[in-house]
PDB file of C-alpha atoms in Angstrom:
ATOM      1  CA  UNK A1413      11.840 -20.919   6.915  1.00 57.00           C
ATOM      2  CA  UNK A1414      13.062 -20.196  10.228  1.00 72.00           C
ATOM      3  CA  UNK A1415      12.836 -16.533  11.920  1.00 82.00           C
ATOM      4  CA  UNK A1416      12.557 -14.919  15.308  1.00 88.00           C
ATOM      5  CA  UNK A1417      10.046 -14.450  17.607  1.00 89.00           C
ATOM      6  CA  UNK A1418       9.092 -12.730  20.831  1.00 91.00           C
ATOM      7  CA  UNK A1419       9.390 -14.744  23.508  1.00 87.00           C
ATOM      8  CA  UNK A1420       7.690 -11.990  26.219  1.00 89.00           C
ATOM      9  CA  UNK A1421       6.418  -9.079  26.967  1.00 92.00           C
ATOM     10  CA  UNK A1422       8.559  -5.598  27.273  1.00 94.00           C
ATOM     11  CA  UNK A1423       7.158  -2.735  29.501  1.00 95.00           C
ATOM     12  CA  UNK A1424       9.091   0.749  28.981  1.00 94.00           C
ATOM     13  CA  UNK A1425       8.302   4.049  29.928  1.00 95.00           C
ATOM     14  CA  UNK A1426      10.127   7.416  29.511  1.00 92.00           C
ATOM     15  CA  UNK A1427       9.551  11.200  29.437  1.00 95.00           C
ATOM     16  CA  UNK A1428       9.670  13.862  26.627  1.00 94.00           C
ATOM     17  CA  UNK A1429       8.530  17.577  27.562  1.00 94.00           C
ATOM     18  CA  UNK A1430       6.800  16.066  30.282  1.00 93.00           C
ATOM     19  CA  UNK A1431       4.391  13.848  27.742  1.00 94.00           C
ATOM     20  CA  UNK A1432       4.576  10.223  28.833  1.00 96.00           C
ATOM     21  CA  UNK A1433       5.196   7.577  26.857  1.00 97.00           C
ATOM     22  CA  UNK A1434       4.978   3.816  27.609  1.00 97.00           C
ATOM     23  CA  UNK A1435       5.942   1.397  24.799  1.00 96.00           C
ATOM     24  CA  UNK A1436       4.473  -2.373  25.255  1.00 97.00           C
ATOM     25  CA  UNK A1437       6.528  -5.000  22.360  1.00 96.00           C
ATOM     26  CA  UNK A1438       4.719  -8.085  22.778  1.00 95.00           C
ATOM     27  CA  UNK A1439       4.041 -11.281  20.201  1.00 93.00           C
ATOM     28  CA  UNK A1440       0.801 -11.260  18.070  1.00 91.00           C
ATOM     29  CA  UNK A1441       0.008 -13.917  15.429  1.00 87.00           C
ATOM     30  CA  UNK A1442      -3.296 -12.067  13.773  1.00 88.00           C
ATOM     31  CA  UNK A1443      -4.920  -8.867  13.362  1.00 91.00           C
ATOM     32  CA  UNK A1444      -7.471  -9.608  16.156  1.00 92.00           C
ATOM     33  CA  UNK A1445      -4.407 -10.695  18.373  1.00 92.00           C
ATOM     34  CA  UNK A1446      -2.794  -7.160  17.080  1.00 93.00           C
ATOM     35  CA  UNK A1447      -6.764  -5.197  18.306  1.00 94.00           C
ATOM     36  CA  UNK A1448      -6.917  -7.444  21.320  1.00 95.00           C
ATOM     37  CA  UNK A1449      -3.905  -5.888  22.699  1.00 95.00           C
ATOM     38  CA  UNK A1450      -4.529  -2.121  22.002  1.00 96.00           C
ATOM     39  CA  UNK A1451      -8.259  -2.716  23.265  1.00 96.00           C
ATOM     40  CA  UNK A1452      -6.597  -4.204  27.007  1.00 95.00           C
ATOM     41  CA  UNK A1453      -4.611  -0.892  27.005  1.00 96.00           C
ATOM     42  CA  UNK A1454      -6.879   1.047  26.434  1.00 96.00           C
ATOM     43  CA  UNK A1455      -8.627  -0.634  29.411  1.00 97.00           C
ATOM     44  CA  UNK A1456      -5.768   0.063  31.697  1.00 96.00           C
ATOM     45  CA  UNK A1457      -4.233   3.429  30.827  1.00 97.00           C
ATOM     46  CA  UNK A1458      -8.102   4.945  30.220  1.00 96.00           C
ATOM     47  CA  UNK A1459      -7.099   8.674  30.535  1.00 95.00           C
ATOM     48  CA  UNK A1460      -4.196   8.894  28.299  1.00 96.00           C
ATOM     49  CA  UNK A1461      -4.595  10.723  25.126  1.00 95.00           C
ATOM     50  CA  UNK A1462      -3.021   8.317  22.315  1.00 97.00           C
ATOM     51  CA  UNK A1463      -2.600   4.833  21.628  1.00 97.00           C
ATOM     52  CA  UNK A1464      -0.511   3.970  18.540  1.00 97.00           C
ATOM     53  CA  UNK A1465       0.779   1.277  17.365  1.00 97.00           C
ATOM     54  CA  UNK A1466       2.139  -1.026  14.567  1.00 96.00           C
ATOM     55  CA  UNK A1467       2.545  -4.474  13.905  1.00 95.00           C
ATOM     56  CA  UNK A1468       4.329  -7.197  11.421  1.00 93.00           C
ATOM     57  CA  UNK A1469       3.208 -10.646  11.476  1.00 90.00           C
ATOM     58  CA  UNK A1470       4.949 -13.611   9.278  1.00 84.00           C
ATOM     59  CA  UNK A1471       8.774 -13.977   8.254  1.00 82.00           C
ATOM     60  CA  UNK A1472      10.392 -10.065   8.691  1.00 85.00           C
ATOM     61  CA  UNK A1473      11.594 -10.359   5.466  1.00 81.00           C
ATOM     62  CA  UNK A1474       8.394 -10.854   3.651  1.00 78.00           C
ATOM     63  CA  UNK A1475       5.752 -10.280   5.828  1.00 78.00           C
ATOM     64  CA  UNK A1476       2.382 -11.713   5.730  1.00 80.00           C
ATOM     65  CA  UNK A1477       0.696  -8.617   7.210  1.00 87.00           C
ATOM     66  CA  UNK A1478       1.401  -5.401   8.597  1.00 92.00           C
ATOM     67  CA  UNK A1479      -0.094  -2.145   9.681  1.00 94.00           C
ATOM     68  CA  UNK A1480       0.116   1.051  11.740  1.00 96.00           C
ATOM     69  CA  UNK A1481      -2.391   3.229  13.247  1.00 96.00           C
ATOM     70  CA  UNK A1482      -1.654   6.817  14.426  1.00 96.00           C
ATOM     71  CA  UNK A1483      -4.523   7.508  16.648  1.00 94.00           C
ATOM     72  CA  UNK A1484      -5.304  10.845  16.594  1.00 92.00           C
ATOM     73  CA  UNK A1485      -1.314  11.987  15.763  1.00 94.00           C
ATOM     74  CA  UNK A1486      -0.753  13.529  12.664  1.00 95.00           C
ATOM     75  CA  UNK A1487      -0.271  11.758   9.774  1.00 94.00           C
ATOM     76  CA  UNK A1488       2.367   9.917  10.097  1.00 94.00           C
ATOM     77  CA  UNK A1489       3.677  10.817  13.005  1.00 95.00           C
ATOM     78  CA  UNK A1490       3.355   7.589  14.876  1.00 96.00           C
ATOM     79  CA  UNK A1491       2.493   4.235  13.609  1.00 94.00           C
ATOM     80  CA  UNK A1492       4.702   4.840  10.691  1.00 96.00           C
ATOM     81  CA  UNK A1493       7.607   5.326  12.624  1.00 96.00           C
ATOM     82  CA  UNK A1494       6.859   2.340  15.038  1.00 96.00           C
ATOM     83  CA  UNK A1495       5.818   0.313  11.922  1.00 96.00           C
ATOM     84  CA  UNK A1496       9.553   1.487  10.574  1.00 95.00           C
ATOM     85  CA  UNK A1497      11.537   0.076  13.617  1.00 95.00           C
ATOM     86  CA  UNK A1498       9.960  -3.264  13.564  1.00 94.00           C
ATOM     87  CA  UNK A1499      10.726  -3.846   9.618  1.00 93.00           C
ATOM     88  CA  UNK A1500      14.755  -3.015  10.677  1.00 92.00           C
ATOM     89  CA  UNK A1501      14.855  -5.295  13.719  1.00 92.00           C
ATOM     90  CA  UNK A1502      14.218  -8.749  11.501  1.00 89.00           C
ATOM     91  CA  UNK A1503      11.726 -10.025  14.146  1.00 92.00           C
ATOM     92  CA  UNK A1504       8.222 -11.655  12.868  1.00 89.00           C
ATOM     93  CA  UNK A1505       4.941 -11.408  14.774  1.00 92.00           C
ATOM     94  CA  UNK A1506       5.659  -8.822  16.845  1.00 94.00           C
ATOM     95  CA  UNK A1507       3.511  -5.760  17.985  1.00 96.00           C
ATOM     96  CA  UNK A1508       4.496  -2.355  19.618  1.00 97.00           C
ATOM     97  CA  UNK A1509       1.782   0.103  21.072  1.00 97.00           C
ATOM     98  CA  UNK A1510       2.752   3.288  22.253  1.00 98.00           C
ATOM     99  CA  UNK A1511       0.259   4.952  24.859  1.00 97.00           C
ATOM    100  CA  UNK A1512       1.135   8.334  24.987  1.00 97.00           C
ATOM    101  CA  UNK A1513      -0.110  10.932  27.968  1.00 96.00           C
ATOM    102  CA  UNK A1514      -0.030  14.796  26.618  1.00 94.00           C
ATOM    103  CA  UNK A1515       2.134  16.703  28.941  1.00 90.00           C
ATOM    104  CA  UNK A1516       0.940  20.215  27.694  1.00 91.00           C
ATOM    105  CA  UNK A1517       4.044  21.041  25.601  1.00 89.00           C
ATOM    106  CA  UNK A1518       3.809  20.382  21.656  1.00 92.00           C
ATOM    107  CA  UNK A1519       6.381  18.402  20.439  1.00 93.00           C
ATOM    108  CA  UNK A1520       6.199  19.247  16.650  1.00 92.00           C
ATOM    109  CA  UNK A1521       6.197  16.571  13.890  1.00 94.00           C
ATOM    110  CA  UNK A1522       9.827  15.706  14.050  1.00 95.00           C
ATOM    111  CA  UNK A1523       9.434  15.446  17.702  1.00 95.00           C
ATOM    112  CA  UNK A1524       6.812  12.898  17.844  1.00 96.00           C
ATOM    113  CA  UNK A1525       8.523  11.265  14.915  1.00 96.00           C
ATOM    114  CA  UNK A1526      11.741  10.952  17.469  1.00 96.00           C
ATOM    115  CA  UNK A1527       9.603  10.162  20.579  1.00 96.00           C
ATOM    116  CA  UNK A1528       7.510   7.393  18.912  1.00 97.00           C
ATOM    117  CA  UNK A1529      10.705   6.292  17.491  1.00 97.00           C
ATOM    118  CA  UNK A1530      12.839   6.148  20.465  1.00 96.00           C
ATOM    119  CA  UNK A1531       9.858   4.583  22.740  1.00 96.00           C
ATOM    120  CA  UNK A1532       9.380   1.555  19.804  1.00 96.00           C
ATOM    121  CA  UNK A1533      12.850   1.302  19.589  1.00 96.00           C
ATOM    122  CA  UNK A1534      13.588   1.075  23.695  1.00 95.00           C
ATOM    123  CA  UNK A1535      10.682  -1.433  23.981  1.00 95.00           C
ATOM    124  CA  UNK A1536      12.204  -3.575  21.080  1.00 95.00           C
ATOM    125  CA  UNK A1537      15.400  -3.619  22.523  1.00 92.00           C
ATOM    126  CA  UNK A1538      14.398  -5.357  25.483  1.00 89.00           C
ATOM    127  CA  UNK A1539      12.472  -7.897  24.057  1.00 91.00           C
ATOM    128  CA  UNK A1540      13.596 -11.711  24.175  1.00 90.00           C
ATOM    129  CA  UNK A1541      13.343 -13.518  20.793  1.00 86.00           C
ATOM    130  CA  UNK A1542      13.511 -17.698  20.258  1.00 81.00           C
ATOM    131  CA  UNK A1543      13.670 -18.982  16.633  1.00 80.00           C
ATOM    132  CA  UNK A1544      10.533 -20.058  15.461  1.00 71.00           C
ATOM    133  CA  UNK A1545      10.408 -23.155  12.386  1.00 68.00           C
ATOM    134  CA  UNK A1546       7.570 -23.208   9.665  1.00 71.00           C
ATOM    135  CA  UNK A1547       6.157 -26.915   9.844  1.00 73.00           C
ATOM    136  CA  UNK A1548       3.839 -28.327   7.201  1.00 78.00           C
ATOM    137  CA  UNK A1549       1.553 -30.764   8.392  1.00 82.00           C
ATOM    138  CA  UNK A1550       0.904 -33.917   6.846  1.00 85.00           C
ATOM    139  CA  UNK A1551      -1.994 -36.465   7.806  1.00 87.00           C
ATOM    140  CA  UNK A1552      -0.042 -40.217   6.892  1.00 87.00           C
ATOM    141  CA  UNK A1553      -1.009 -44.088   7.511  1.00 87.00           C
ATOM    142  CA  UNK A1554       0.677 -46.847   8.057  1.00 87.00           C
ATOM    143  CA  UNK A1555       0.584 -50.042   9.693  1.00 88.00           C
ATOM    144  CA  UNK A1556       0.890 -50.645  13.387  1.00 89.00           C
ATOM    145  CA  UNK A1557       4.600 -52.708  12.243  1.00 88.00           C
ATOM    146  CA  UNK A1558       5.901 -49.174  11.034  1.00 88.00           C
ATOM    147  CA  UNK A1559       4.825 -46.720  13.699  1.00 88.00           C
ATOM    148  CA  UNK A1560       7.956 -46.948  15.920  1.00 89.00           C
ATOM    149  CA  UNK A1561       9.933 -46.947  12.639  1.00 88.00           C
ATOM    150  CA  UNK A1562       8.450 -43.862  11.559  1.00 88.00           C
ATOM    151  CA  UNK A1563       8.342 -41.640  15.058  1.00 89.00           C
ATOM    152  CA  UNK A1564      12.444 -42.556  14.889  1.00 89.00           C
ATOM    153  CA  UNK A1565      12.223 -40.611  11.880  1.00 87.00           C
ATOM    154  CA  UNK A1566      10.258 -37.706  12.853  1.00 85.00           C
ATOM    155  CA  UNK A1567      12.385 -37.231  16.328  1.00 84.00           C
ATOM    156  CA  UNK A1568      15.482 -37.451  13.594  1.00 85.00           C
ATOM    157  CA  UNK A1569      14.022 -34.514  11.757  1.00 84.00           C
ATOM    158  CA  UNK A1570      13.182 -32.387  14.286  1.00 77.00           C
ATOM    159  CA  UNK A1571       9.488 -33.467  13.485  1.00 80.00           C
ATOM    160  CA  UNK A1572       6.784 -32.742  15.449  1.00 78.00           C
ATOM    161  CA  UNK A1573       3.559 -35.377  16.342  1.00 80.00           C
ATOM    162  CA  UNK A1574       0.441 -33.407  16.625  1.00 80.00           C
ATOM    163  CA  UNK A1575      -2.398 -36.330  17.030  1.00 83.00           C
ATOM    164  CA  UNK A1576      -2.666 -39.955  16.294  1.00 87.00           C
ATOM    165  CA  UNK A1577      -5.439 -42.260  15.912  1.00 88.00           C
ATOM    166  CA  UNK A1578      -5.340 -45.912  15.988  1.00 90.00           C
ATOM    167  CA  UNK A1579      -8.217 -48.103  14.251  1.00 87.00           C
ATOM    168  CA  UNK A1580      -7.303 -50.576  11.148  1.00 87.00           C
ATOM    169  CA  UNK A1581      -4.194 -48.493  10.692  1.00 87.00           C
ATOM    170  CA  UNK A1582      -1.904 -46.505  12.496  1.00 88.00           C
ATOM    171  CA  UNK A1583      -2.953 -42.501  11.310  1.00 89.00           C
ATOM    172  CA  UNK A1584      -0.758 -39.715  12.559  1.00 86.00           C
ATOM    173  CA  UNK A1585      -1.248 -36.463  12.381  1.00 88.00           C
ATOM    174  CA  UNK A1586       2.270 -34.596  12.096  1.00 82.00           C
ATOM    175  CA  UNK A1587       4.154 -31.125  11.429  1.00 81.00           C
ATOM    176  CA  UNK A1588       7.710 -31.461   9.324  1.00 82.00           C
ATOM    177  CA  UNK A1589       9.899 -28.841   9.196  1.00 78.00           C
ATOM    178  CA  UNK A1590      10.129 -27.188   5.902  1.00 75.00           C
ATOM    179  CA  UNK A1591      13.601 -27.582   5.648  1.00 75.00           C
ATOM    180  CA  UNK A1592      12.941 -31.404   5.368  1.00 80.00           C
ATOM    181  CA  UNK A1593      10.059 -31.764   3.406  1.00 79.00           C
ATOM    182  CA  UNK A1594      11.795 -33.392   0.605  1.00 83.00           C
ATOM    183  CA  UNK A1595      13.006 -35.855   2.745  1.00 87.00           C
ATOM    184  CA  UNK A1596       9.899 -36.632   3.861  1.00 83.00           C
ATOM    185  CA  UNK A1597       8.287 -37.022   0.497  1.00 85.00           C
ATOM    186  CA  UNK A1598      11.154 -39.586  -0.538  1.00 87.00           C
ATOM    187  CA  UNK A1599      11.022 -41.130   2.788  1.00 86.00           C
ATOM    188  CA  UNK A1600       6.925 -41.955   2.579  1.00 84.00           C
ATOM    189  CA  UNK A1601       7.103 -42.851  -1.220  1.00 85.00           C
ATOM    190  CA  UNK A1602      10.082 -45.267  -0.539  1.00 86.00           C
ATOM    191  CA  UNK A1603       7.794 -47.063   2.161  1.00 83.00           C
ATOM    192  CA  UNK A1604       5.025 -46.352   0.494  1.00 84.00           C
ATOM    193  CA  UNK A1605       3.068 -44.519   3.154  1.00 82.00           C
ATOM    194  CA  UNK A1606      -0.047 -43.404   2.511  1.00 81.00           C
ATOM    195  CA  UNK A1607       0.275 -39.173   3.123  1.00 81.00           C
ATOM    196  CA  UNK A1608      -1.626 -36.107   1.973  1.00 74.00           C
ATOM    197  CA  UNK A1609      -0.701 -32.872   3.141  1.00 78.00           C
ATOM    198  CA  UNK A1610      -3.083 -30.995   5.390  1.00 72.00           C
ATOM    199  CA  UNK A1611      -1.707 -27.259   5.524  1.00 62.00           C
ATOM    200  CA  UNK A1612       1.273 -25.507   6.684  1.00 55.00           C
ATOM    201  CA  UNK A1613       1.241 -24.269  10.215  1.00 53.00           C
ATOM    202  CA  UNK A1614       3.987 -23.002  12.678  1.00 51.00           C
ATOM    203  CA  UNK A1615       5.061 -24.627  15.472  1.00 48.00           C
ATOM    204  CA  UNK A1616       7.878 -23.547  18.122  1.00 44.00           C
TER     205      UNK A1616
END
């Protein structure tokens, strides 16, 4: 499974009722990624009053994890509408934090609503996406006779070779697209290489 990806960092700041609001979209793989972020603005913008946020990490359309955070807005308010613009742009592992500085004049539910909205929605328009490929990786062996033989095949399928060690064997340590995985398994078992899979990952 293939999917989109941020490929930077968006910085965007506008003005409602004199409340500032800067949006950051950036790409985050983990929760602690997700807290990392919101901690460093926190660090920079230390006098503003909010910092919410939401993020969606995985494939968009069946996300791994995701989560919001209103900080300090009303219920709802906030990270739900952030959280709500990311699951409509079909981008994984992506993050938005809104830092928010109180201008004096209430904005009202449906005002934050639109102004949480709008800054999400500004900062994910700018951001620059590359497709990103599910690999799972595979530890095989083989004899030394084979290895050029076999990294023709994984630079055929789009393969990629993550370690290799050499001692009575050749072992290689590798990530295969998922779209070719049954390939693979026919290709090994018809030269009967000697592969166990070690765990899906994601590579670029």
């Amino acid at each position: 499974m293939s999917y989109p990806v941020p490929l930077d960092q968006v910085e965007i700041e506008h003005l409602v009722k004199k409340s500032r609001f800067i949006g950051v979209a950036q790409k985050v793989t983990s929760r602690e990624e997700a807290l990392a972020v919101v901690s460093s603005l926190r660090a920079r913008f230390p006098d503003a009053r909010h910092y919410c946020w939401a993020y969606l990490i995985g494939d968009p359309s069946a996300a791994a994890s995701a989560a919001a955070n209103d900080d300090g807005e009303p219920s709802g308010t906030a990270g739900k509408p952030i959280l709500n613009v990311l699951q409509h742009k079909g981008i994984g592992d992506v993050m938005v934090v809104v830092v928010r500085y109180f201008g004096g004049i209430k904005l009202g539910a449906g005002g934050l609503v639109r102004a949480y909205s709008h800054t999400a929605e500004l900062a994910m328009s700018g951001l620059k996406t590359h497709t990103q490929v599910r690999h799972e990786q595979y530890r095989v062996c083989l004899d030394f006779a084979h290895e050029q033989i076999f990294r023709h095949w994984l630079f055929e399928h789009q393969g990629e070779l993550i370690d290799v060690d050499y001692g009575n064997q050749v072992s290689l340590h590798v990530g295969i697209p998922s779209a070719h995985s049954d390939a693979w398994v026919r290709w090994c078992e018809q030269h009967q290489y000697d592969t166990h899979q070690l765990s899906d990952g994601i590579a670029s």
